[in-house]
Tab-separated table of C-alpha atoms in Angstrom:
chain	number	residue	atom	x	y	z
A	904	MET	CA	-82.733	120.008	-49.507
A	905	LYS	CA	-81.750	121.660	-46.525
A	906	PRO	CA	-78.295	123.731	-46.361
A	907	ASP	CA	-76.633	121.724	-44.123
A	908	THR	CA	-77.484	118.492	-45.743
A	909	SER	CA	-74.555	115.955	-47.266
A	910	ILE	CA	-73.563	113.319	-49.072
A	911	LEU	CA	-71.039	111.120	-48.293
A	912	ILE	CA	-69.607	108.682	-50.684
A	913	LEU	CA	-68.171	104.807	-49.305
A	914	GLU	CA	-65.112	104.679	-51.908
A	915	SER	CA	-62.003	103.988	-51.652
A	916	SER	CA	-61.078	104.542	-55.244
A	917	SER	CA	-59.805	108.439	-55.648
A	918	ILE	CA	-60.548	108.228	-58.900
A	919	LEU	CA	-63.738	107.452	-58.127
A	920	TYR	CA	-65.107	109.646	-55.415
A	921	GLU	CA	-62.938	112.745	-57.835
A	922	GLY	CA	-65.357	111.348	-61.011
A	923	LEU	CA	-67.923	111.435	-59.072
A	924	VAL	CA	-67.522	114.810	-57.137
A	925	GLN	CA	-66.997	116.580	-60.090
A	926	LEU	CA	-69.969	115.095	-61.847
A	927	LEU	CA	-72.449	115.733	-58.847
A	928	GLN	CA	-71.231	119.573	-57.888
A	929	PRO	CA	-72.798	121.883	-60.258
A	930	ALA	CA	-75.597	120.522	-58.935
A	931	GLN	CA	-75.300	122.036	-55.161
A	932	HIS	CA	-77.027	119.170	-54.045
A	933	ALA	CA	-75.278	119.703	-50.789
A	934	ARG	CA	-72.773	121.597	-48.849
A	935	LYS	CA	-70.589	119.298	-48.667
A	936	ILE	CA	-68.975	115.737	-49.673
A	937	LYS	CA	-66.977	114.107	-48.292
A	938	GLN	CA	-64.929	110.616	-49.012
A	939	VAL	CA	-65.394	107.795	-46.191
A	940	PHE	CA	-63.980	104.343	-46.191
A	941	SER	CA	-65.152	102.203	-44.093
A	942	PHE	CA	-68.672	101.564	-42.120
A	943	GLN	CA	-67.383	103.408	-38.594
A	944	GLU	CA	-66.925	106.555	-40.223
A	945	LEU	CA	-70.038	106.948	-42.643
A	946	GLU	CA	-71.754	106.669	-39.239
A	947	PHE	CA	-69.715	109.196	-37.593
A	948	GLY	CA	-70.216	111.429	-40.841
A	949	LEU	CA	-74.571	110.936	-39.839
A	950	ASP	CA	-73.741	110.379	-36.134
A	951	LEU	CA	-73.328	115.201	-37.246
A	952	HIS	CA	-75.567	115.307	-40.403
A	953	GLU	CA	-78.693	112.767	-40.351
A	954	GLU	CA	-80.230	113.792	-43.692
A	955	SER	CA	-77.757	112.803	-45.962
A	956	VAL	CA	-77.114	111.043	-49.256
A	957	VAL	CA	-75.001	107.800	-48.842
A	958	PHE	CA	-73.774	106.595	-51.872
A	959	ILE	CA	-72.092	103.071	-51.618
A	960	ASN	CA	-69.962	100.717	-53.756
A	961	PRO	CA	-72.491	97.967	-53.106
A	962	HIS	CA	-69.720	95.207	-52.965
A	963	SER	CA	-69.115	96.697	-49.738
A	964	VAL	CA	-72.981	95.353	-49.102
A	965	GLN	CA	-72.123	91.959	-49.531
A	966	TYR	CA	-69.010	91.619	-47.299
A	967	SER	CA	-70.514	93.964	-45.041
A	968	PRO	CA	-74.605	92.885	-44.638
A	969	LYS	CA	-75.146	93.661	-41.218
A	970	GLU	CA	-73.352	96.752	-40.965
A	971	PHE	CA	-75.316	97.964	-44.065
A	972	GLN	CA	-78.578	97.080	-42.592
A	973	GLN	CA	-77.500	98.706	-39.488
A	974	LEU	CA	-77.093	101.696	-41.800
A	975	ARG	CA	-80.471	101.033	-42.894
A	976	SER	CA	-82.499	100.589	-39.375
A	977	LYS	CA	-80.441	102.986	-37.300
A	978	TYR	CA	-80.238	106.205	-39.584
A	979	LEU	CA	-84.242	106.802	-41.135
A	980	LYS	CA	-83.271	109.675	-43.073
A	981	ILE	CA	-80.495	108.984	-45.178
A	982	SER	CA	-80.671	107.836	-48.488
A	983	LEU	CA	-78.818	105.484	-49.858
A	984	ILE	CA	-77.379	105.648	-53.788
A	985	ALA	CA	-75.828	101.712	-54.877
A	986	PHE	CA	-72.857	103.628	-57.153
A	987	CYS	CA	-71.933	100.113	-59.366
A	988	TYR	CA	-68.993	99.687	-61.941
A	989	MET	CA	-69.742	96.121	-62.062
A	990	TYR	CA	-72.104	93.623	-61.841
A	991	VAL	CA	-74.188	93.695	-58.225
A	992	ASP	CA	-76.885	90.965	-57.297
A	993	PRO	CA	-80.108	92.039	-57.829
A	994	LYS	CA	-81.173	91.569	-54.379
A	995	VAL	CA	-78.136	93.770	-52.774
A	996	LEU	CA	-79.562	96.558	-55.335
A	997	SER	CA	-83.067	96.181	-54.348
A	998	GLN	CA	-81.923	97.237	-50.984
A	999	PHE	CA	-81.009	100.781	-52.108
A	1000	ASP	CA	-83.174	103.612	-53.293
A	1001	ALA	CA	-82.000	104.240	-56.537
A	1002	VAL	CA	-78.100	102.912	-58.153
A	1003	ILE	CA	-75.965	105.077	-60.727
A	1004	THR	CA	-73.659	102.979	-62.655
A	1005	ILE	CA	-70.433	104.871	-64.172
A	1006	GLN	CA	-71.957	104.930	-67.536
A	1007	ASP	CA	-74.612	107.309	-66.328
A	1008	SER	CA	-73.971	110.975	-67.940
A	1009	GLN	CA	-73.945	114.038	-65.551
A	1010	GLU	CA	-77.779	114.791	-66.560
A	1011	MET	CA	-78.794	111.757	-64.874
A	1012	ILE	CA	-76.894	110.900	-61.912
A	1013	ASN	CA	-77.597	114.260	-60.275
A	1014	HIS	CA	-81.577	113.302	-61.982
A	1015	THR	CA	-81.235	110.507	-59.565
A	1016	VAL	CA	-79.899	112.180	-56.838
A	1017	SER	CA	-82.512	114.960	-56.774
A	1018	GLN	CA	-85.578	112.300	-56.634
A	1019	VAL	CA	-83.855	110.826	-54.013
A	1020	ILE	CA	-84.010	113.387	-52.272
A	1021	GLN	CA	-87.568	114.492	-52.938
A	1022	SER	CA	-89.004	111.262	-52.593
A	1023	LYS	CA	-87.247	110.688	-49.020
A	1024	LYS	CA	-89.487	113.660	-48.329
A	1025	GLY	CA	-92.029	112.850	-49.173
A	1026	ASP	CA	-91.792	110.003	-47.266
A	1027	GLN	CA	-91.496	111.470	-44.299
A	1028	ALA	CA	-94.579	113.876	-44.951
A	1029	SER	CA	-96.857	111.367	-45.997
A	1030	GLN	CA	-95.818	109.152	-42.896
A	1031	ASN	CA	-96.772	112.673	-40.735
A	1032	LEU	CA	-100.457	113.448	-42.634
A	1033	LEU	CA	-103.615	112.860	-40.471
A	1034	LEU	CA	-105.904	110.406	-43.063
A	1035	SER	CA	-107.654	112.841	-45.298
A	1036	ASP	CA	-111.885	112.895	-44.943
A	1037	ARG	CA	-112.618	109.941	-47.251
A	1038	GLU	CA	-109.434	108.065	-46.451
A	1039	ILE	CA	-111.761	107.982	-43.125
A	1040	GLU	CA	-115.178	106.857	-44.367
A	1041	VAL	CA	-113.108	103.838	-45.745
A	1042	LEU	CA	-111.479	103.069	-42.731
A	1043	GLN	CA	-115.006	103.380	-41.139
A	1044	LEU	CA	-116.965	101.561	-43.415
A	1045	LEU	CA	-114.260	98.676	-44.071
A	1046	ALA	CA	-114.454	98.685	-39.631
A	1047	GLN	CA	-118.233	97.709	-40.197
A	1048	GLY	CA	-117.594	94.620	-42.962
A	1049	TYR	CA	-117.924	95.974	-45.424
A	1050	THR	CA	-116.251	94.542	-48.723
A	1051	ASN	CA	-114.416	96.731	-50.906
A	1052	LYS	CA	-117.543	96.555	-53.001
A	1053	GLN	CA	-120.367	97.560	-51.066
A	1054	ILE	CA	-117.820	100.286	-49.916
A	1055	ALA	CA	-117.452	101.617	-53.535
A	1056	ASP	CA	-121.303	101.488	-54.268
A	1057	HIS	CA	-122.051	103.527	-50.726
A	1058	LEU	CA	-119.574	105.961	-51.198
A	1059	ASN	CA	-120.344	106.190	-54.799
A	1060	ILE	CA	-116.793	105.196	-56.343
A	1061	SER	CA	-114.679	102.885	-58.462
A	1062	VAL	CA	-113.155	99.559	-56.374
A	1063	HIS	CA	-110.306	100.668	-57.964
A	1064	THR	CA	-110.677	104.309	-55.789
A	1065	VAL	CA	-111.582	102.011	-52.721
A	1066	ASN	CA	-108.603	99.870	-53.534
A	1067	THR	CA	-106.313	103.323	-53.409
A	1068	HIS	CA	-107.680	104.257	-50.209
A	1069	ARG	CA	-107.101	101.493	-48.447
A	1070	LYS	CA	-103.240	101.143	-49.650
A	1071	ASN	CA	-102.994	104.862	-48.600
A	1072	ILE	CA	-104.203	104.478	-45.376
A	1073	SER	CA	-102.284	101.071	-44.989
A	1074	GLN	CA	-98.536	103.074	-45.526
A	1075	LYS	CA	-99.755	106.216	-43.076
A	1076	THR	CA	-100.697	103.377	-40.306
A	1077	GLY	CA	-98.329	100.988	-40.709
A	1078	ILE	CA	-101.444	98.350	-40.862
A	1079	LYS	CA	-101.970	96.509	-43.605
A	1080	SER	CA	-104.869	93.710	-42.213
A	1081	VAL	CA	-108.624	94.178	-42.885
A	1082	SER	CA	-108.807	93.293	-38.938
A	1083	GLY	CA	-105.742	95.258	-37.695
A	1084	LEU	CA	-107.579	98.347	-38.977
A	1085	THR	CA	-110.753	97.957	-37.082
A	1086	ILE	CA	-108.678	98.590	-34.049
A	1087	TYR	CA	-107.472	101.169	-34.861
A	1088	ALA	CA	-110.479	102.584	-36.025
A	1089	VAL	CA	-111.464	102.110	-32.978
A	1090	THR	CA	-108.708	104.140	-30.723
A	1091	ASN	CA	-109.189	106.491	-33.407
A	1092	ASN	CA	-112.176	106.964	-32.080
A	1093	TYR	CA	-113.533	106.887	-35.869
A	1094	VAL	CA	-115.820	104.089	-35.299
A	1095	THR	CA	-117.851	102.813	-32.229
A	1096	ILE	CA	-116.343	98.799	-30.115
A	1097	ASP	CA	-120.583	98.570	-31.583
A	1098	GLN	CA	-120.751	99.137	-35.052
A	1099	ILE	CA	-117.877	96.709	-36.002
A	1100	THR	CA	-116.515	92.987	-36.557
A	1101	LEU	CA	-113.417	91.405	-35.875
A	1102	ALA	CA	-113.833	87.918	-38.150
A	1103	HIS	CA	-111.448	88.942	-40.544
B	497	MET	CA	-66.261	87.185	-35.739
B	498	GLY	CA	-64.532	89.995	-37.035
B	499	THR	CA	-65.483	90.780	-41.200
B	500	GLN	CA	-66.607	87.003	-41.349
B	501	PHE	CA	-70.324	86.252	-41.963
B	502	TYR	CA	-70.536	83.416	-43.206
B	503	ILE	CA	-70.788	79.844	-41.600
B	504	HIS	CA	-68.638	77.338	-43.489
B	505	ALA	CA	-66.762	74.428	-42.741
B	506	ASP	CA	-65.264	75.556	-39.621
B	507	THR	CA	-67.016	78.541	-37.496
B	508	GLU	CA	-67.147	77.504	-34.615
B	509	VAL	CA	-70.465	77.647	-33.721
B	510	ALA	CA	-70.833	78.634	-30.117
B	511	GLN	CA	-69.058	81.754	-31.218
B	512	VAL	CA	-71.889	82.395	-34.092
B	513	ILE	CA	-74.125	82.536	-31.081
B	514	LEU	CA	-72.730	84.511	-29.018
B	515	GLU	CA	-72.387	87.064	-32.466
B	516	TYR	CA	-75.675	86.784	-33.489
B	517	PRO	CA	-78.832	85.843	-30.718
B	518	HIS	CA	-81.116	84.681	-32.870
B	519	PHE	CA	-79.001	81.731	-33.901
B	520	ILE	CA	-79.859	79.650	-30.852
B	521	LEU	CA	-83.438	78.889	-32.528
B	522	PHE	CA	-81.464	77.482	-34.909
B	523	LEU	CA	-79.934	74.506	-32.826
B	524	GLU	CA	-82.974	74.330	-31.360
B	525	HIS	CA	-84.812	73.999	-34.805
B	526	PHE	CA	-81.954	70.961	-35.430
B	527	ASN	CA	-82.435	69.484	-31.798
B	528	ILE	CA	-79.222	70.455	-31.215
B	529	ASN	CA	-78.851	70.281	-27.458
B	530	THR	CA	-75.762	69.035	-26.263
B	531	PRO	CA	-72.869	71.779	-24.810
B	532	LEU	CA	-71.107	73.102	-27.981
B	533	GLN	CA	-67.798	73.573	-26.318
B	534	SER	CA	-65.632	74.718	-29.252
B	535	LYS	CA	-66.811	72.465	-31.525
B	536	THR	CA	-67.064	73.535	-35.716
B	537	VAL	CA	-69.848	73.152	-38.008
B	538	ALA	CA	-68.398	70.118	-39.256
B	539	GLU	CA	-67.743	68.361	-35.843
B	540	ILE	CA	-71.861	69.422	-35.013
B	541	CYS	CA	-72.784	68.675	-38.938
B	542	GLN	CA	-71.319	65.028	-37.785
B	543	GLN	CA	-72.080	64.822	-34.109
B	544	TYR	CA	-76.160	64.925	-35.674
B	545	LYS	CA	-75.798	63.533	-38.655
B	546	ILE	CA	-76.242	66.730	-40.755
B	547	SER	CA	-75.971	67.651	-44.308
B	548	GLU	CA	-73.280	70.319	-43.675
B	549	ALA	CA	-74.530	72.138	-47.108
B	550	LEU	CA	-78.163	72.116	-45.581
B	551	PHE	CA	-76.940	73.895	-42.138
B	552	ILE	CA	-74.847	76.094	-43.593
B	553	ALA	CA	-77.499	77.101	-46.240
B	554	ILE	CA	-79.983	77.917	-43.437
B	555	GLY	CA	-77.592	78.341	-40.982
B	556	ASN	CA	-76.394	81.566	-43.161
B	557	LEU	CA	-79.998	82.851	-43.493
B	558	TYR	CA	-80.267	83.179	-39.732
B	559	LEU	CA	-77.436	85.780	-40.046
B	560	HIS	CA	-79.024	87.115	-41.515
B	561	HIS	CA	-78.854	86.939	-44.771
B	562	GLU	CA	-81.978	87.062	-47.928
B	563	VAL	CA	-80.883	84.171	-50.039
B	564	ALA	CA	-80.167	80.266	-49.153
B	565	ASP	CA	-77.271	79.330	-51.646
B	566	SER	CA	-79.053	75.452	-51.700
B	567	THR	CA	-77.077	74.869	-54.580
B	568	ALA	CA	-75.531	72.140	-52.763
B	569	ILE	CA	-78.708	70.196	-50.773
B	570	THR	CA	-79.970	67.229	-52.431
B	571	VAL	CA	-82.922	65.399	-52.423
B	572	GLY	CA	-81.143	62.880	-49.446
B	573	ASP	CA	-81.989	66.016	-47.479
B	574	LEU	CA	-85.336	66.091	-47.503
B	575	PRO	CA	-86.118	63.990	-44.559
B	576	THR	CA	-83.890	66.752	-42.283
B	577	ILE	CA	-85.520	69.441	-43.509
B	578	ILE	CA	-88.859	68.607	-42.978
B	579	GLN	CA	-87.705	67.655	-39.742
B	580	PHE	CA	-86.473	71.123	-39.129
B	581	LEU	CA	-89.863	72.611	-39.876
B	582	ASN	CA	-91.573	70.503	-37.831
B	583	ASN	CA	-89.449	71.304	-35.117
B	584	THR	CA	-90.458	74.838	-35.996
B	585	HIS	CA	-93.772	74.675	-35.878
B	586	ARG	CA	-93.391	72.974	-32.508
B	587	TYR	CA	-92.197	76.205	-31.526
B	588	TYR	CA	-94.685	78.129	-32.739
B	589	LEU	CA	-97.175	75.949	-30.957
B	590	ASP	CA	-96.294	74.950	-28.398
B	591	ASP	CA	-93.834	77.933	-27.004
B	592	ILE	CA	-93.752	81.294	-28.051
B	593	TYR	CA	-98.406	81.534	-29.517
B	594	PRO	CA	-98.604	80.499	-25.924
B	595	LYS	CA	-96.460	83.112	-24.581
B	596	ILE	CA	-97.379	86.051	-26.499
B	597	GLU	CA	-101.477	85.239	-25.699
B	598	ARG	CA	-100.463	84.873	-22.036
B	599	ALA	CA	-98.701	87.967	-22.336
B	600	ILE	CA	-101.565	89.606	-23.906
B	601	GLN	CA	-103.839	88.407	-20.867
B	602	GLU	CA	-101.664	89.792	-18.317
B	603	ILE	CA	-101.957	93.260	-19.786
B	604	GLN	CA	-105.627	92.874	-19.997
B	605	GLN	CA	-105.183	92.717	-16.084
B	606	LEU	CA	-103.578	96.150	-16.075
B	607	ASN	CA	-105.249	97.137	-19.612
B	608	ASP	CA	-108.934	97.623	-18.869
B	609	SER	CA	-109.131	99.797	-22.247
B	610	LYS	CA	-111.687	98.824	-25.115
B	611	GLU	CA	-108.022	98.437	-27.542
B	612	ILE	CA	-106.367	95.845	-26.102
B	613	ALA	CA	-109.545	93.750	-25.068
B	614	LEU	CA	-110.175	94.221	-29.356
B	615	LEU	CA	-106.403	93.464	-29.391
B	616	GLU	CA	-107.189	89.845	-27.275
B	617	ARG	CA	-109.499	89.369	-29.801
B	618	PHE	CA	-107.419	90.041	-32.935
B	619	PHE	CA	-105.223	87.654	-31.702
B	620	LYS	CA	-106.763	85.343	-31.040
B	621	LEU	CA	-108.864	85.121	-34.356
B	622	TYR	CA	-105.061	85.141	-35.612
B	623	PHE	CA	-103.752	82.449	-33.275
B	624	ASP	CA	-106.435	80.210	-35.086
B	625	GLU	CA	-105.102	80.911	-37.964
B	626	VAL	CA	-101.723	80.034	-37.407
B	627	ARG	CA	-103.839	77.163	-36.200
B	628	GLU	CA	-104.965	75.652	-39.589
B	629	HIS	CA	-102.083	77.114	-41.457
B	630	LEU	CA	-99.567	74.685	-39.536
B	631	ASN	CA	-101.339	72.064	-39.297
B	632	TYR	CA	-102.153	71.788	-42.790
B	633	GLU	CA	-98.436	71.917	-43.066
B	634	LEU	CA	-98.066	68.705	-40.777
B	635	GLU	CA	-101.324	67.037	-41.636
B	636	VAL	CA	-100.888	67.280	-45.725
B	637	ALA	CA	-97.951	68.939	-47.525
B	638	HIS	CA	-94.987	67.562	-44.943
B	639	PRO	CA	-96.134	64.017	-45.388
B	640	TYR	CA	-96.795	64.079	-48.682
B	641	ILE	CA	-93.372	65.732	-49.191
B	642	GLU	CA	-92.482	62.445	-46.588
B	643	GLN	CA	-94.245	60.045	-48.795
B	644	LEU	CA	-92.458	61.830	-52.120
B	645	TYR	CA	-88.725	60.898	-50.763
B	646	GLN	CA	-89.666	57.908	-50.309
B	647	THR	CA	-90.675	56.667	-53.801
B	648	ALA	CA	-88.026	58.684	-55.320
B	649	SER	CA	-85.659	56.432	-53.222
B	650	ASP	CA	-87.690	52.878	-53.046
B	651	ALA	CA	-87.712	51.429	-56.571
B	652	GLU	CA	-90.450	49.211	-54.784
B	653	ILE	CA	-93.352	52.191	-53.747
B	654	ALA	CA	-95.665	52.744	-56.599
B	655	PRO	CA	-95.691	56.055	-57.393
B	656	ASN	CA	-99.614	56.169	-56.669
B	657	MET	CA	-100.032	59.684	-54.803
B	658	MET	CA	-100.441	62.287	-57.361
B	659	THR	CA	-103.623	63.239	-56.511
B	660	TYR	CA	-102.199	66.064	-54.185
B	661	SER	CA	-98.725	68.314	-55.358
B	662	VAL	CA	-96.999	70.428	-54.235
B	663	SER	CA	-98.218	73.310	-56.681
B	664	ASP	CA	-101.276	72.650	-53.915
B	665	TYR	CA	-99.324	73.410	-51.208
B	666	VAL	CA	-97.592	76.595	-52.990
B	667	GLU	CA	-101.380	78.175	-53.328
B	668	HIS	CA	-101.316	77.643	-49.564
B	669	HIS	CA	-98.870	78.676	-48.425
B	670	ASP	CA	-100.208	82.378	-47.808
B	671	ASP	CA	-99.057	84.841	-45.706
B	672	ILE	CA	-99.484	85.041	-41.691
B	673	GLU	CA	-96.596	87.896	-40.919
B	674	GLU	CA	-99.392	90.240	-41.926
B	675	LYS	CA	-100.857	90.551	-39.186
B	676	LEU	CA	-98.065	90.106	-36.921
B	677	ASP	CA	-96.510	93.129	-38.636
B	678	ASP	CA	-99.726	94.698	-37.164
B	679	LEU	CA	-99.503	93.595	-34.271
B	680	MET	CA	-96.649	94.897	-33.696
B	681	ASN	CA	-97.489	98.459	-35.261
B	682	LEU	CA	-100.911	98.976	-33.234
B	683	LEU	CA	-98.613	97.911	-30.346
B	684	VAL	CA	-96.042	100.571	-30.447
B	685	LYS	CA	-97.800	103.441	-32.128
B	686	TYR	CA	-101.724	103.289	-31.297
B	687	LEU	CA	-102.277	101.350	-28.531
B	688	PRO	CA	-103.077	103.703	-25.264
B	689	TYR	CA	-101.118	102.242	-21.969
B	690	GLN	CA	-102.059	101.942	-18.664
B	691	LYS	CA	-100.180	99.656	-16.254
B	692	ASP	CA	-99.046	97.506	-18.387
B	693	PHE	CA	-96.115	99.355	-19.254
B	694	HIS	CA	-93.449	96.676	-18.683
B	695	ILE	CA	-95.269	93.222	-19.579
B	696	ARG	CA	-95.593	95.454	-22.968
B	697	ARG	CA	-91.878	95.281	-23.401
B	698	SER	CA	-91.742	91.823	-23.255
B	699	LEU	CA	-94.714	91.351	-25.321
B	700	PHE	CA	-93.093	93.112	-28.186
B	701	LEU	CA	-89.440	91.016	-27.864
B	702	ASN	CA	-91.097	87.393	-28.049
B	703	LEU	CA	-93.363	88.999	-31.295
B	704	VAL	CA	-89.871	90.118	-32.638
B	705	GLU	CA	-87.515	86.833	-31.567
B	706	LEU	CA	-91.725	85.017	-33.442
B	707	ASP	CA	-91.152	87.870	-36.151
B	708	TYR	CA	-88.167	86.640	-37.442
B	709	ASP	CA	-87.834	83.117	-36.802
B	710	LEU	CA	-91.633	83.467	-39.703
B	711	LYS	CA	-89.614	84.928	-42.294
B	712	ILE	CA	-86.522	82.281	-42.081
B	713	HIS	CA	-89.452	79.426	-42.288
B	714	SER	CA	-90.761	81.329	-45.292
B	715	LYS	CA	-87.597	81.650	-46.438
B	716	ILE	CA	-86.396	77.964	-46.053
B	717	GLU	CA	-89.474	76.468	-47.640
B	718	GLU	CA	-89.680	78.991	-50.941
B	719	GLN	CA	-86.779	78.899	-51.440
B	720	ILE	CA	-85.111	75.181	-50.511
B	721	LEU	CA	-88.447	72.942	-49.386
B	722	ILE	CA	-90.211	73.842	-52.540
B	723	PRO	CA	-87.923	73.684	-54.940
B	724	LEU	CA	-86.405	70.413	-54.070
B	725	ALA	CA	-89.796	68.125	-53.780
B	726	GLN	CA	-90.991	69.933	-57.171
B	727	ASN	CA	-87.411	68.322	-58.250
B	728	VAL	CA	-88.580	64.735	-56.972
B	729	GLU	CA	-92.374	65.322	-58.136
B	730	GLN	CA	-91.167	65.531	-61.565
B	731	THR	CA	-88.963	63.336	-61.677
B	732	ILE	CA	-91.030	60.475	-60.354
B	733	LYS	CA	-93.857	61.981	-62.872
B	734	ARG	CA	-91.561	61.393	-65.448
B	735	LYS	CA	-90.598	57.963	-64.639
B	736	GLN	CA	-94.736	56.946	-64.362
């Protein structure tokens, strides 16, 4: 993690805030830990440090869904961790990158934080990566109308592996349908326009 | 609107639109087409004979809420729900999709790259799929549910239409959102620009509008319509 990354904690209770800080501090995830009291103050902090880890009491999300959504769409580099101390609707929790509860041990909490930071880095890395040679081969065949089975036979790999490649291709490009991927393949000159079929 | 993000019976409808512009489409789907003045949800519901519970449940979906509160929605709301969904279909088929189609054609006139030609074909095939799906709902699924409602509310009609079932609907309820997503991704990330800069913006905003409504449309079907219709179906089957 970069040294200038900060941890922001949206929690108005001093007991809970101080408690969490005590547990986080020794692990040195970040140089700076700050308590904030509103989404507005949170945004202000994020404008200064884009790559922050943010702890939020999910109950505040239930009351300010719009602010929360905005947070998600505006700050792509942040990691959001739900800080729970009572039951929360799983629908709300699913919008977070990770969840910790007040029952968690110090070890567990720090493990969760490290994991979240690592996976965020991974996300960003994979988005920037170009397709691998194998993925390009799969994409070319896909654009020419081959089925998964035919691609597997052609490349001498299992259908399962073909599916894995397809999943990775979609993750990297943001495009899921075969016809959408075909246009992507043409745009990047992986196939010529008379090689393709667009009937999916 | 301050911190009040849920619609209630006493919420002023016009204020909601000013805060959440997408909400105007929601009113259109309910055929609410008179000046709102400072009328509340309760007043509008009374004027247009819509149940408050239904208005509030769907309305909150339009304000970004993930899950509809369907607890107070009853079988009596079924015709209104179907009407709402049929209006939504009309908006898709007669309004927004043709707009998107026209925008793509305009782009083609300003951008002669092979990618845009492909995009046009992609959209054509996609629109065919959408039409097929929406027509299926309009001609098969919705009439069936209306018939279910008639049977449940009128003891004299014999329940004899059990060749179809709501579970068929669930199976056929495939996803037309994926290709829309692809279209947006292609447009923003990959397709080369020529002289089509401005028209691409308006195409993109049309796609955003459609995407927003489609997502809610699926939620209404999955969270409100299908469970309700399944309930009625069960009740009728038990009577047989």
